[in-house]
PDB file of N, CA and C in Angstrom:
ATOM      1  N   PRO A  61       0.838  -1.218   0.000  1.00 53.00           N
ATOM      2  CA  PRO A  61       0.000   0.000   0.000  1.00 53.00           C
ATOM      3  C   PRO A  61       0.867   1.260   0.000  1.00 53.00           C
ATOM      4  N   MET A  62       0.405   2.250  -0.753  1.00 55.00           N
ATOM      5  CA  MET A  62       1.192   3.478  -0.907  1.00 55.00           C
ATOM      6  C   MET A  62       1.293   4.268   0.405  1.00 55.00           C
ATOM      7  N   GLY A  63       0.195   4.377   1.117  1.00 52.00           N
ATOM      8  CA  GLY A  63       0.182   5.300   2.265  1.00 52.00           C
ATOM      9  C   GLY A  63       0.697   4.703   3.543  1.00 52.00           C
ATOM     10  N   GLY A  64       1.545   3.710   3.518  1.00 51.00           N
ATOM     11  CA  GLY A  64       2.125   3.018   4.672  1.00 51.00           C
ATOM     12  C   GLY A  64       2.136   3.789   5.988  1.00 51.00           C
ATOM     13  N   PRO A  65       3.250   3.770   6.684  1.00 51.00           N
ATOM     14  CA  PRO A  65       3.302   4.403   8.008  1.00 51.00           C
ATOM     15  C   PRO A  65       3.407   5.937   7.941  1.00 51.00           C
ATOM     16  N   GLY A  66       3.632   6.504   6.764  1.00 49.00           N
ATOM     17  CA  GLY A  66       3.830   7.955   6.631  1.00 49.00           C
ATOM     18  C   GLY A  66       2.753   8.813   7.285  1.00 49.00           C
ATOM     19  N   PRO A  67       1.499   8.714   6.835  1.00 46.00           N
ATOM     20  CA  PRO A  67       0.468   9.656   7.319  1.00 46.00           C
ATOM     21  C   PRO A  67       0.283   9.617   8.832  1.00 46.00           C
ATOM     22  N   GLN A  68       0.426   8.460   9.451  1.00 46.00           N
ATOM     23  CA  GLN A  68       0.245   8.368  10.905  1.00 46.00           C
ATOM     24  C   GLN A  68       1.188   9.338  11.633  1.00 46.00           C
ATOM     25  N   GLN A  69       2.406   9.468  11.105  1.00 46.00           N
ATOM     26  CA  GLN A  69       3.368  10.325  11.801  1.00 46.00           C
ATOM     27  C   GLN A  69       3.025  11.802  11.636  1.00 46.00           C
ATOM     28  N   GLN A  70       2.353  12.141  10.534  1.00 45.00           N
ATOM     29  CA  GLN A  70       1.978  13.539  10.323  1.00 45.00           C
ATOM     30  C   GLN A  70       0.933  13.966  11.355  1.00 45.00           C
ATOM     31  N   GLN A  71       0.017  13.070  11.675  1.00 45.00           N
ATOM     32  CA  GLN A  71      -1.116  13.473  12.496  1.00 45.00           C
ATOM     33  C   GLN A  71      -0.873  13.155  13.964  1.00 45.00           C
ATOM     34  N   THR A  72      -0.307  14.129  14.667  1.00 43.00           N
ATOM     35  CA  THR A  72      -0.153  13.978  16.108  1.00 43.00           C
ATOM     36  C   THR A  72      -0.748  15.235  16.736  1.00 43.00           C
ATOM     37  N   PRO A  73      -2.056  15.285  16.866  1.00 45.00           N
ATOM     38  CA  PRO A  73      -2.692  16.509  17.383  1.00 45.00           C
ATOM     39  C   PRO A  73      -2.286  16.842  18.820  1.00 45.00           C
ATOM     40  N   GLN A  74      -1.864  15.825  19.603  1.00 47.00           N
ATOM     41  CA  GLN A  74      -1.449  16.130  20.975  1.00 47.00           C
ATOM     42  C   GLN A  74      -0.133  16.901  20.996  1.00 47.00           C
ATOM     43  N   GLN A  75       0.638  16.830  19.909  1.00 43.00           N
ATOM     44  CA  GLN A  75       1.935  17.493  19.866  1.00 43.00           C
ATOM     45  C   GLN A  75       1.907  18.705  18.942  1.00 43.00           C
ATOM     46  N   PRO A  76       1.329  19.819  19.373  1.00 43.00           N
ATOM     47  CA  PRO A  76       1.420  21.009  18.487  1.00 43.00           C
ATOM     48  C   PRO A  76       2.863  21.488  18.444  1.00 43.00           C
ATOM     49  N   GLN A  77       3.169  22.378  17.504  1.00 42.00           N
ATOM     50  CA  GLN A  77       4.553  22.845  17.376  1.00 42.00           C
ATOM     51  C   GLN A  77       4.899  23.823  18.510  1.00 42.00           C
ATOM     52  N   ALA A  78       4.697  23.426  19.731  1.00 41.00           N
ATOM     53  CA  ALA A  78       4.988  24.208  20.940  1.00 41.00           C
ATOM     54  C   ALA A  78       5.352  25.671  20.688  1.00 41.00           C
ATOM     55  N   PRO A  79       4.357  26.544  20.511  1.00 43.00           N
ATOM     56  CA  PRO A  79       4.683  27.959  20.278  1.00 43.00           C
ATOM     57  C   PRO A  79       5.281  28.644  21.506  1.00 43.00           C
ATOM     58  N   GLN A  80       5.072  28.070  22.699  1.00 42.00           N
ATOM     59  CA  GLN A  80       5.592  28.685  23.916  1.00 42.00           C
ATOM     60  C   GLN A  80       7.110  28.636  23.954  1.00 42.00           C
ATOM     61  N   GLN A  81       7.714  27.668  23.284  1.00 39.00           N
ATOM     62  CA  GLN A  81       9.156  27.474  23.387  1.00 39.00           C
ATOM     63  C   GLN A  81       9.843  27.702  22.048  1.00 39.00           C
ATOM     64  N   PRO A  82       9.833  28.945  21.545  1.00 42.00           N
ATOM     65  CA  PRO A  82      10.486  29.170  20.249  1.00 42.00           C
ATOM     66  C   PRO A  82      11.993  29.057  20.399  1.00 42.00           C
ATOM     67  N   GLN A  83      12.659  28.672  19.333  1.00 40.00           N
ATOM     68  CA  GLN A  83      14.122  28.697  19.372  1.00 40.00           C
ATOM     69  C   GLN A  83      14.537  30.156  19.437  1.00 40.00           C
ATOM     70  N   GLN A  84      15.169  30.543  20.509  1.00 40.00           N
ATOM     71  CA  GLN A  84      15.576  31.940  20.640  1.00 40.00           C
ATOM     72  C   GLN A  84      16.623  32.271  19.583  1.00 40.00           C
ATOM     73  N   PRO A  85      16.422  33.358  18.847  1.00 39.00           N
ATOM     74  CA  PRO A  85      17.479  33.775  17.917  1.00 39.00           C
ATOM     75  C   PRO A  85      18.718  34.180  18.706  1.00 39.00           C
ATOM     76  N   GLN A  86      19.892  34.073  18.099  1.00 37.00           N
ATOM     77  CA  GLN A  86      21.131  34.366  18.814  1.00 37.00           C
ATOM     78  C   GLN A  86      21.120  35.765  19.415  1.00 37.00           C
ATOM     79  N   ALA A  87      20.496  36.707  18.725  1.00 40.00           N
ATOM     80  CA  ALA A  87      20.492  38.097  19.194  1.00 40.00           C
ATOM     81  C   ALA A  87      19.885  38.211  20.583  1.00 40.00           C
ATOM     82  N   ALA A  88      18.898  37.359  20.880  1.00 40.00           N
ATOM     83  CA  ALA A  88      18.193  37.471  22.153  1.00 40.00           C
ATOM     84  C   ALA A  88      18.733  36.493  23.182  1.00 40.00           C
ATOM     85  N   ALA A  89      19.949  35.998  22.958  1.00 40.00           N
ATOM     86  CA  ALA A  89      20.447  34.923  23.800  1.00 40.00           C
ATOM     87  C   ALA A  89      20.927  35.398  25.166  1.00 40.00           C
ATOM     88  N   ALA A  90      21.025  36.707  25.387  1.00 42.00           N
ATOM     89  CA  ALA A  90      21.495  37.200  26.682  1.00 42.00           C
ATOM     90  C   ALA A  90      20.308  37.445  27.605  1.00 42.00           C
ATOM     91  N   PRO A  91      20.001  36.491  28.481  1.00 49.00           N
ATOM     92  CA  PRO A  91      18.798  36.640  29.302  1.00 49.00           C
ATOM     93  C   PRO A  91      18.885  37.808  30.274  1.00 49.00           C
ATOM     94  N   GLY A  92      20.090  38.107  30.769  1.00 53.00           N
ATOM     95  CA  GLY A  92      20.209  39.193  31.730  1.00 53.00           C
ATOM     96  C   GLY A  92      20.332  40.551  31.061  1.00 53.00           C
ATOM     97  N   GLY A  93      20.708  40.556  29.819  1.00 66.00           N
ATOM     98  CA  GLY A  93      20.987  41.819  29.139  1.00 66.00           C
ATOM     99  C   GLY A  93      19.720  42.557  28.752  1.00 66.00           C
ATOM    100  N   PRO A  94      19.877  43.779  28.267  1.00 74.00           N
ATOM    101  CA  PRO A  94      18.701  44.539  27.843  1.00 74.00           C
ATOM    102  C   PRO A  94      18.121  43.941  26.569  1.00 74.00           C
ATOM    103  N   LEU A  95      16.831  44.147  26.382  1.00 83.00           N
ATOM    104  CA  LEU A  95      16.166  43.661  25.183  1.00 83.00           C
ATOM    105  C   LEU A  95      16.372  44.704  24.098  1.00 83.00           C
ATOM    106  N   THR A  96      17.016  44.321  23.001  1.00 85.00           N
ATOM    107  CA  THR A  96      17.277  45.290  21.945  1.00 85.00           C
ATOM    108  C   THR A  96      16.199  45.209  20.877  1.00 85.00           C
ATOM    109  N   ALA A  97      16.056  46.291  20.131  1.00 86.00           N
ATOM    110  CA  ALA A  97      15.089  46.308  19.040  1.00 86.00           C
ATOM    111  C   ALA A  97      15.424  45.213  18.031  1.00 86.00           C
ATOM    112  N   ALA A  98      16.718  44.979  17.824  1.00 89.00           N
ATOM    113  CA  ALA A  98      17.138  43.958  16.864  1.00 89.00           C
ATOM    114  C   ALA A  98      16.733  42.560  17.332  1.00 89.00           C
ATOM    115  N   ALA A  99      16.939  42.299  18.621  1.00 89.00           N
ATOM    116  CA  ALA A  99      16.567  40.994  19.165  1.00 89.00           C
ATOM    117  C   ALA A  99      15.061  40.809  19.043  1.00 89.00           C
ATOM    118  N   LEU A 100      14.326  41.900  19.277  1.00 91.00           N
ATOM    119  CA  LEU A 100      12.872  41.838  19.222  1.00 91.00           C
ATOM    120  C   LEU A 100      12.414  41.598  17.784  1.00 91.00           C
ATOM    121  N   ALA A 101      13.030  42.312  16.857  1.00 90.00           N
ATOM    122  CA  ALA A 101      12.640  42.190  15.452  1.00 90.00           C
ATOM    123  C   ALA A 101      12.910  40.790  14.920  1.00 90.00           C
ATOM    124  N   ALA A 102      13.899  40.113  15.517  1.00 93.00           N
ATOM    125  CA  ALA A 102      14.250  38.774  15.059  1.00 93.00           C
ATOM    126  C   ALA A 102      13.226  37.726  15.506  1.00 93.00           C
ATOM    127  N   ALA A 103      12.402  38.077  16.466  1.00 92.00           N
ATOM    128  CA  ALA A 103      11.428  37.125  16.995  1.00 92.00           C
ATOM    129  C   ALA A 103      10.090  37.271  16.286  1.00 92.00           C
ATOM    130  N   PRO A 104       9.322  36.185  16.181  1.00 93.00           N
ATOM    131  CA  PRO A 104       7.987  36.302  15.586  1.00 93.00           C
ATOM    132  C   PRO A 104       7.073  37.156  16.463  1.00 93.00           C
ATOM    133  N   PRO A 105       6.054  37.807  15.861  1.00 87.00           N
ATOM    134  CA  PRO A 105       5.216  38.780  16.585  1.00 87.00           C
ATOM    135  C   PRO A 105       4.660  38.266  17.910  1.00 87.00           C
ATOM    136  N   GLY A 106       4.156  37.047  17.945  1.00 87.00           N
ATOM    137  CA  GLY A 106       3.583  36.536  19.182  1.00 87.00           C
ATOM    138  C   GLY A 106       4.612  36.436  20.294  1.00 87.00           C
ATOM    139  N   VAL A 107       5.839  36.143  19.914  1.00 94.00           N
ATOM    140  CA  VAL A 107       6.914  35.968  20.892  1.00 94.00           C
ATOM    141  C   VAL A 107       7.417  37.323  21.371  1.00 94.00           C
ATOM    142  N   GLN A 108       7.311  38.341  20.509  1.00 94.00           N
ATOM    143  CA  GLN A 108       7.794  39.671  20.869  1.00 94.00           C
ATOM    144  C   GLN A 108       7.121  40.172  22.140  1.00 94.00           C
ATOM    145  N   LYS A 109       5.795  40.039  22.213  1.00 95.00           N
ATOM    146  CA  LYS A 109       5.074  40.500  23.400  1.00 95.00           C
ATOM    147  C   LYS A 109       5.513  39.720  24.634  1.00 95.00           C
ATOM    148  N   GLN A 110       5.749  38.422  24.433  1.00 95.00           N
ATOM    149  CA  GLN A 110       6.187  37.586  25.548  1.00 95.00           C
ATOM    150  C   GLN A 110       7.551  38.062  26.063  1.00 95.00           C
ATOM    151  N   MET A 111       8.452  38.371  25.121  1.00 95.00           N
ATOM    152  CA  MET A 111       9.784  38.846  25.498  1.00 95.00           C
ATOM    153  C   MET A 111       9.686  40.178  26.245  1.00 95.00           C
ATOM    154  N   LEU A 112       8.836  41.059  25.728  1.00 96.00           N
ATOM    155  CA  LEU A 112       8.654  42.355  26.380  1.00 96.00           C
ATOM    156  C   LEU A 112       8.051  42.170  27.770  1.00 96.00           C
ATOM    157  N   GLY A 113       7.057  41.296  27.849  1.00 96.00           N
ATOM    158  CA  GLY A 113       6.412  41.041  29.136  1.00 96.00           C
ATOM    159  C   GLY A 113       7.391  40.524  30.165  1.00 96.00           C
ATOM    160  N   GLU A 114       8.290  39.659  29.729  1.00 95.00           N
ATOM    161  CA  GLU A 114       9.263  39.087  30.656  1.00 95.00           C
ATOM    162  C   GLU A 114      10.239  40.138  31.184  1.00 95.00           C
ATOM    163  N   LYS A 115      10.457  41.190  30.389  1.00 95.00           N
ATOM    164  CA  LYS A 115      11.335  42.272  30.843  1.00 95.00           C
ATOM    165  C   LYS A 115      10.544  43.300  31.665  1.00 95.00           C
ATOM    166  N   LEU A 116       9.303  43.560  31.250  1.00 96.00           N
ATOM    167  CA  LEU A 116       8.500  44.576  31.926  1.00 96.00           C
ATOM    168  C   LEU A 116       8.088  44.143  33.325  1.00 96.00           C
ATOM    169  N   TYR A 117       7.679  42.886  33.452  1.00 97.00           N
ATOM    170  CA  TYR A 117       7.113  42.436  34.719  1.00 97.00           C
ATOM    171  C   TYR A 117       8.031  42.704  35.920  1.00 97.00           C
ATOM    172  N   PRO A 118       9.308  42.265  35.860  1.00 96.00           N
ATOM    173  CA  PRO A 118      10.163  42.544  37.034  1.00 96.00           C
ATOM    174  C   PRO A 118      10.387  44.035  37.263  1.00 96.00           C
ATOM    175  N   ALA A 119      10.446  44.803  36.171  1.00 96.00           N
ATOM    176  CA  ALA A 119      10.650  46.247  36.321  1.00 96.00           C
ATOM    177  C   ALA A 119       9.435  46.891  36.995  1.00 96.00           C
ATOM    178  N   ILE A 120       8.240  46.463  36.588  1.00 97.00           N
ATOM    179  CA  ILE A 120       7.010  47.026  37.162  1.00 97.00           C
ATOM    180  C   ILE A 120       6.830  46.558  38.599  1.00 97.00           C
ATOM    181  N   SER A 121       7.204  45.313  38.871  1.00 97.00           N
ATOM    182  CA  SER A 121       6.971  44.798  40.219  1.00 97.00           C
ATOM    183  C   SER A 121       7.853  45.491  41.261  1.00 97.00           C
ATOM    184  N   LYS A 122       8.882  46.219  40.804  1.00 95.00           N
ATOM    185  CA  LYS A 122       9.665  47.012  41.752  1.00 95.00           C
ATOM    186  C   LYS A 122       8.809  48.127  42.352  1.00 95.00           C
ATOM    187  N   TYR A 123       7.905  48.684  41.515  1.00 94.00           N
ATOM    188  CA  TYR A 123       7.064  49.786  41.977  1.00 94.00           C
ATOM    189  C   TYR A 123       5.745  49.281  42.562  1.00 94.00           C
ATOM    190  N   GLN A 124       5.167  48.282  41.916  1.00 94.00           N
ATOM    191  CA  GLN A 124       3.830  47.824  42.277  1.00 94.00           C
ATOM    192  C   GLN A 124       3.777  46.310  42.309  1.00 94.00           C
ATOM    193  N   PRO A 125       4.387  45.687  43.318  1.00 96.00           N
ATOM    194  CA  PRO A 125       4.462  44.212  43.297  1.00 96.00           C
ATOM    195  C   PRO A 125       3.099  43.529  43.218  1.00 96.00           C
ATOM    196  N   GLU A 126       2.096  44.083  43.903  1.00 94.00           N
ATOM    197  CA  GLU A 126       0.817  43.363  43.924  1.00 94.00           C
ATOM    198  C   GLU A 126      -0.017  43.608  42.664  1.00 94.00           C
ATOM    199  N   MET A 127       0.321  44.634  41.896  1.00 95.00           N
ATOM    200  CA  MET A 127      -0.437  44.932  40.674  1.00 95.00           C
ATOM    201  C   MET A 127       0.366  44.668  39.411  1.00 95.00           C
ATOM    202  N   ALA A 128       1.579  44.139  39.560  1.00 97.00           N
ATOM    203  CA  ALA A 128       2.501  44.039  38.425  1.00 97.00           C
ATOM    204  C   ALA A 128       1.902  43.250  37.262  1.00 97.00           C
ATOM    205  N   GLY A 129       1.217  42.146  37.566  1.00 96.00           N
ATOM    206  CA  GLY A 129       0.642  41.328  36.501  1.00 96.00           C
ATOM    207  C   GLY A 129      -0.369  42.099  35.682  1.00 96.00           C
ATOM    208  N   LYS A 130      -1.265  42.807  36.372  1.00 96.00           N
ATOM    209  CA  LYS A 130      -2.313  43.572  35.700  1.00 96.00           C
ATOM    210  C   LYS A 130      -1.714  44.701  34.868  1.00 96.00           C
ATOM    211  N   ILE A 131      -0.765  45.418  35.476  1.00 96.00           N
ATOM    212  CA  ILE A 131      -0.157  46.570  34.797  1.00 96.00           C
ATOM    213  C   ILE A 131       0.647  46.100  33.588  1.00 96.00           C
ATOM    214  N   THR A 132       1.374  44.993  33.736  1.00 97.00           N
ATOM    215  CA  THR A 132       2.136  44.461  32.599  1.00 97.00           C
ATOM    216  C   THR A 132       1.180  44.139  31.455  1.00 97.00           C
ATOM    217  N   GLY A 133       0.072  43.503  31.782  1.00 96.00           N
ATOM    218  CA  GLY A 133      -0.922  43.172  30.757  1.00 96.00           C
ATOM    219  C   GLY A 133      -1.433  44.402  30.035  1.00 96.00           C
ATOM    220  N   MET A 134      -1.697  45.462  30.797  1.00 95.00           N
ATOM    221  CA  MET A 134      -2.172  46.713  30.187  1.00 95.00           C
ATOM    222  C   MET A 134      -1.110  47.293  29.259  1.00 95.00           C
ATOM    223  N   MET A 135       0.127  47.285  29.729  1.00 96.00           N
ATOM    224  CA  MET A 135       1.195  47.902  28.946  1.00 96.00           C
ATOM    225  C   MET A 135       1.478  47.122  27.667  1.00 96.00           C
ATOM    226  N   LEU A 136       1.266  45.819  27.712  1.00 96.00           N
ATOM    227  CA  LEU A 136       1.556  45.016  26.524  1.00 96.00           C
ATOM    228  C   LEU A 136       0.592  45.323  25.383  1.00 96.00           C
ATOM    229  N   GLU A 137      -0.461  46.098  25.662  1.00 95.00           N
ATOM    230  CA  GLU A 137      -1.349  46.507  24.571  1.00 95.00           C
ATOM    231  C   GLU A 137      -0.779  47.696  23.821  1.00 95.00           C
ATOM    232  N   MET A 138       0.261  48.300  24.373  1.00 95.00           N
ATOM    233  CA  MET A 138       0.912  49.420  23.691  1.00 95.00           C
ATOM    234  C   MET A 138       1.765  48.899  22.541  1.00 95.00           C
ATOM    235  N   ASP A 139       2.262  49.845  21.756  1.00 94.00           N
ATOM    236  CA  ASP A 139       3.119  49.494  20.634  1.00 94.00           C
ATOM    237  C   ASP A 139       4.479  49.001  21.134  1.00 94.00           C
ATOM    238  N   ASN A 140       5.039  48.006  20.442  1.00 94.00           N
ATOM    239  CA  ASN A 140       6.323  47.442  20.874  1.00 94.00           C
ATOM    240  C   ASN A 140       7.419  48.503  20.962  1.00 94.00           C
ATOM    241  N   SER A 141       7.417  49.446  20.027  1.00 93.00           N
ATOM    242  CA  SER A 141       8.478  50.462  20.044  1.00 93.00           C
ATOM    243  C   SER A 141       8.361  51.326  21.299  1.00 93.00           C
ATOM    244  N   GLU A 142       7.124  51.617  21.726  1.00 95.00           N
ATOM    245  CA  GLU A 142       6.936  52.389  22.955  1.00 95.00           C
ATOM    246  C   GLU A 142       7.416  51.597  24.164  1.00 95.00           C
ATOM    247  N   LEU A 143       7.156  50.289  24.142  1.00 96.00           N
ATOM    248  CA  LEU A 143       7.548  49.448  25.272  1.00 96.00           C
ATOM    249  C   LEU A 143       9.070  49.391  25.393  1.00 96.00           C
ATOM    250  N   LEU A 144       9.766  49.371  24.259  1.00 94.00           N
ATOM    251  CA  LEU A 144      11.230  49.366  24.303  1.00 94.00           C
ATOM    252  C   LEU A 144      11.745  50.649  24.965  1.00 94.00           C
ATOM    253  N   ILE A 145      11.090  51.772  24.667  1.00 94.00           N
ATOM    254  CA  ILE A 145      11.496  53.041  25.275  1.00 94.00           C
ATOM    255  C   ILE A 145      11.311  52.965  26.789  1.00 94.00           C
ATOM    256  N   LEU A 146      10.190  52.395  27.218  1.00 95.00           N
ATOM    257  CA  LEU A 146       9.938  52.270  28.654  1.00 95.00           C
ATOM    258  C   LEU A 146      10.996  51.417  29.329  1.00 95.00           C
ATOM    259  N   LEU A 147      11.415  50.344  28.635  1.00 94.00           N
ATOM    260  CA  LEU A 147      12.416  49.463  29.226  1.00 94.00           C
ATOM    261  C   LEU A 147      13.766  50.161  29.338  1.00 94.00           C
ATOM    262  N   GLU A 148      13.995  51.148  28.461  1.00 93.00           N
ATOM    263  CA  GLU A 148      15.270  51.848  28.503  1.00 93.00           C
ATOM    264  C   GLU A 148      15.248  53.001  29.496  1.00 93.00           C
ATOM    265  N   SER A 149      14.055  53.503  29.808  1.00 94.00           N
ATOM    266  CA  SER A 149      13.963  54.683  30.668  1.00 94.00           C
ATOM    267  C   SER A 149      13.153  54.385  31.914  1.00 94.00           C
ATOM    268  N   GLU A 150      13.863  54.278  33.018  1.00 94.00           N
ATOM    269  CA  GLU A 150      13.260  54.042  34.324  1.00 94.00           C
ATOM    270  C   GLU A 150      12.172  55.089  34.605  1.00 94.00           C
ATOM    271  N   GLN A 151      12.484  56.363  34.290  1.00 96.00           N
ATOM    272  CA  GLN A 151      11.576  57.463  34.592  1.00 96.00           C
ATOM    273  C   GLN A 151      10.266  57.336  33.798  1.00 96.00           C
ATOM    274  N   GLN A 152      10.377  57.029  32.505  1.00 97.00           N
ATOM    275  CA  GLN A 152       9.172  56.901  31.694  1.00 97.00           C
ATOM    276  C   GLN A 152       8.355  55.690  32.119  1.00 97.00           C
ATOM    277  N   LEU A 153       9.058  54.642  32.524  1.00 97.00           N
ATOM    278  CA  LEU A 153       8.353  53.452  32.982  1.00 97.00           C
ATOM    279  C   LEU A 153       7.548  53.784  34.227  1.00 97.00           C
ATOM    280  N   LYS A 154       8.167  54.502  35.160  1.00 97.00           N
ATOM    281  CA  LYS A 154       7.475  54.849  36.390  1.00 97.00           C
ATOM    282  C   LYS A 154       6.243  55.699  36.103  1.00 97.00           C
ATOM    283  N   THR A 155       6.385  56.646  35.161  1.00 97.00           N
ATOM    284  CA  THR A 155       5.250  57.489  34.779  1.00 97.00           C
ATOM    285  C   THR A 155       4.109  56.628  34.251  1.00 97.00           C
ATOM    286  N   LYS A 156       4.433  55.661  33.385  1.00 97.00           N
ATOM    287  CA  LYS A 156       3.414  54.779  32.815  1.00 97.00           C
ATOM    288  C   LYS A 156       2.755  53.915  33.889  1.00 97.00           C
ATOM    289  N   VAL A 157       3.573  53.439  34.831  1.00 97.00           N
ATOM    290  CA  VAL A 157       3.034  52.614  35.917  1.00 97.00           C
ATOM    291  C   VAL A 157       2.025  53.435  36.715  1.00 97.00           C
ATOM    292  N   ASP A 158       2.384  54.700  37.020  1.00 96.00           N
ATOM    293  CA  ASP A 158       1.464  55.562  37.765  1.00 96.00           C
ATOM    294  C   ASP A 158       0.190  55.798  36.975  1.00 96.00           C
ATOM    295  N   GLU A 159       0.336  55.997  35.664  1.00 95.00           N
ATOM    296  CA  GLU A 159      -0.809  56.201  34.783  1.00 95.00           C
ATOM    297  C   GLU A 159      -1.735  54.979  34.823  1.00 95.00           C
ATOM    298  N   ALA A 160      -1.126  53.809  34.683  1.00 95.00           N
ATOM    299  CA  ALA A 160      -1.902  52.565  34.684  1.00 95.00           C
ATOM    300  C   ALA A 160      -2.625  52.394  36.012  1.00 95.00           C
ATOM    301  N   LEU A 161      -1.965  52.756  37.098  1.00 95.00           N
ATOM    302  CA  LEU A 161      -2.592  52.649  38.419  1.00 95.00           C
ATOM    303  C   LEU A 161      -3.812  53.555  38.512  1.00 95.00           C
ATOM    304  N   ARG A 162      -3.692  54.773  37.979  1.00 95.00           N
ATOM    305  CA  ARG A 162      -4.836  55.678  38.014  1.00 95.00           C
ATOM    306  C   ARG A 162      -6.009  55.083  37.247  1.00 95.00           C
ATOM    307  N   VAL A 163      -5.717  54.480  36.096  1.00 94.00           N
ATOM    308  CA  VAL A 163      -6.765  53.839  35.308  1.00 94.00           C
ATOM    309  C   VAL A 163      -7.411  52.710  36.112  1.00 94.00           C
ATOM    310  N   LEU A 164      -6.581  51.900  36.747  1.00 91.00           N
ATOM    311  CA  LEU A 164      -7.098  50.775  37.528  1.00 91.00           C
ATOM    312  C   LEU A 164      -7.904  51.272  38.726  1.00 91.00           C
ATOM    313  N   GLU A 165      -7.412  52.294  39.410  1.00 90.00           N
ATOM    314  CA  GLU A 165      -8.155  52.855  40.542  1.00 90.00           C
ATOM    315  C   GLU A 165      -9.508  53.361  40.067  1.00 90.00           C
ATOM    316  N   GLY A 166      -9.491  54.049  38.912  1.00 91.00           N
ATOM    317  CA  GLY A 166     -10.732  54.607  38.363  1.00 91.00           C
ATOM    318  C   GLY A 166     -11.746  53.532  38.050  1.00 91.00           C
ATOM    319  N   SER A 167     -11.278  52.407  37.526  1.00 79.00           N
ATOM    320  CA  SER A 167     -12.216  51.361  37.126  1.00 79.00           C
ATOM    321  C   SER A 167     -12.748  50.601  38.333  1.00 79.00           C
ATOM    322  N   ARG A 168     -12.068  50.730  39.467  1.00 69.00           N
ATOM    323  CA  ARG A 168     -12.531  49.999  40.652  1.00 69.00           C
ATOM    324  C   ARG A 168     -13.650  50.732  41.369  1.00 69.00           C
ATOM    325  N   SER A 169     -13.563  52.079  41.386  1.00 63.00           N
ATOM    326  CA  SER A 169     -14.541  52.848  42.167  1.00 63.00           C
ATOM    327  C   SER A 169     -15.920  52.852  41.500  1.00 63.00           C
TER     328      SER A 169
END
């Protein structure tokens, strides 16, 4: 028969191509280093937000540990280029965190 064992190996629905674990491009290989625009551009769009989130979360949790998750989520809706600026500027990040807090406070009352 022509279609021997081949097709069975193609169909493994339990094994998706694990999008959570992309092969990191060499540019982004420095986990402790700053996230560069080049490293970000080398990653696929879905991964870019994840990379930004991983850098933003610890920075935000310095100011607002109990709200860091929520604030990071809000900030990730911004443009990637704006997020890179925030990661480079402590002062701008703090301003954005305060802004996000005001929005969150407003929505609670």
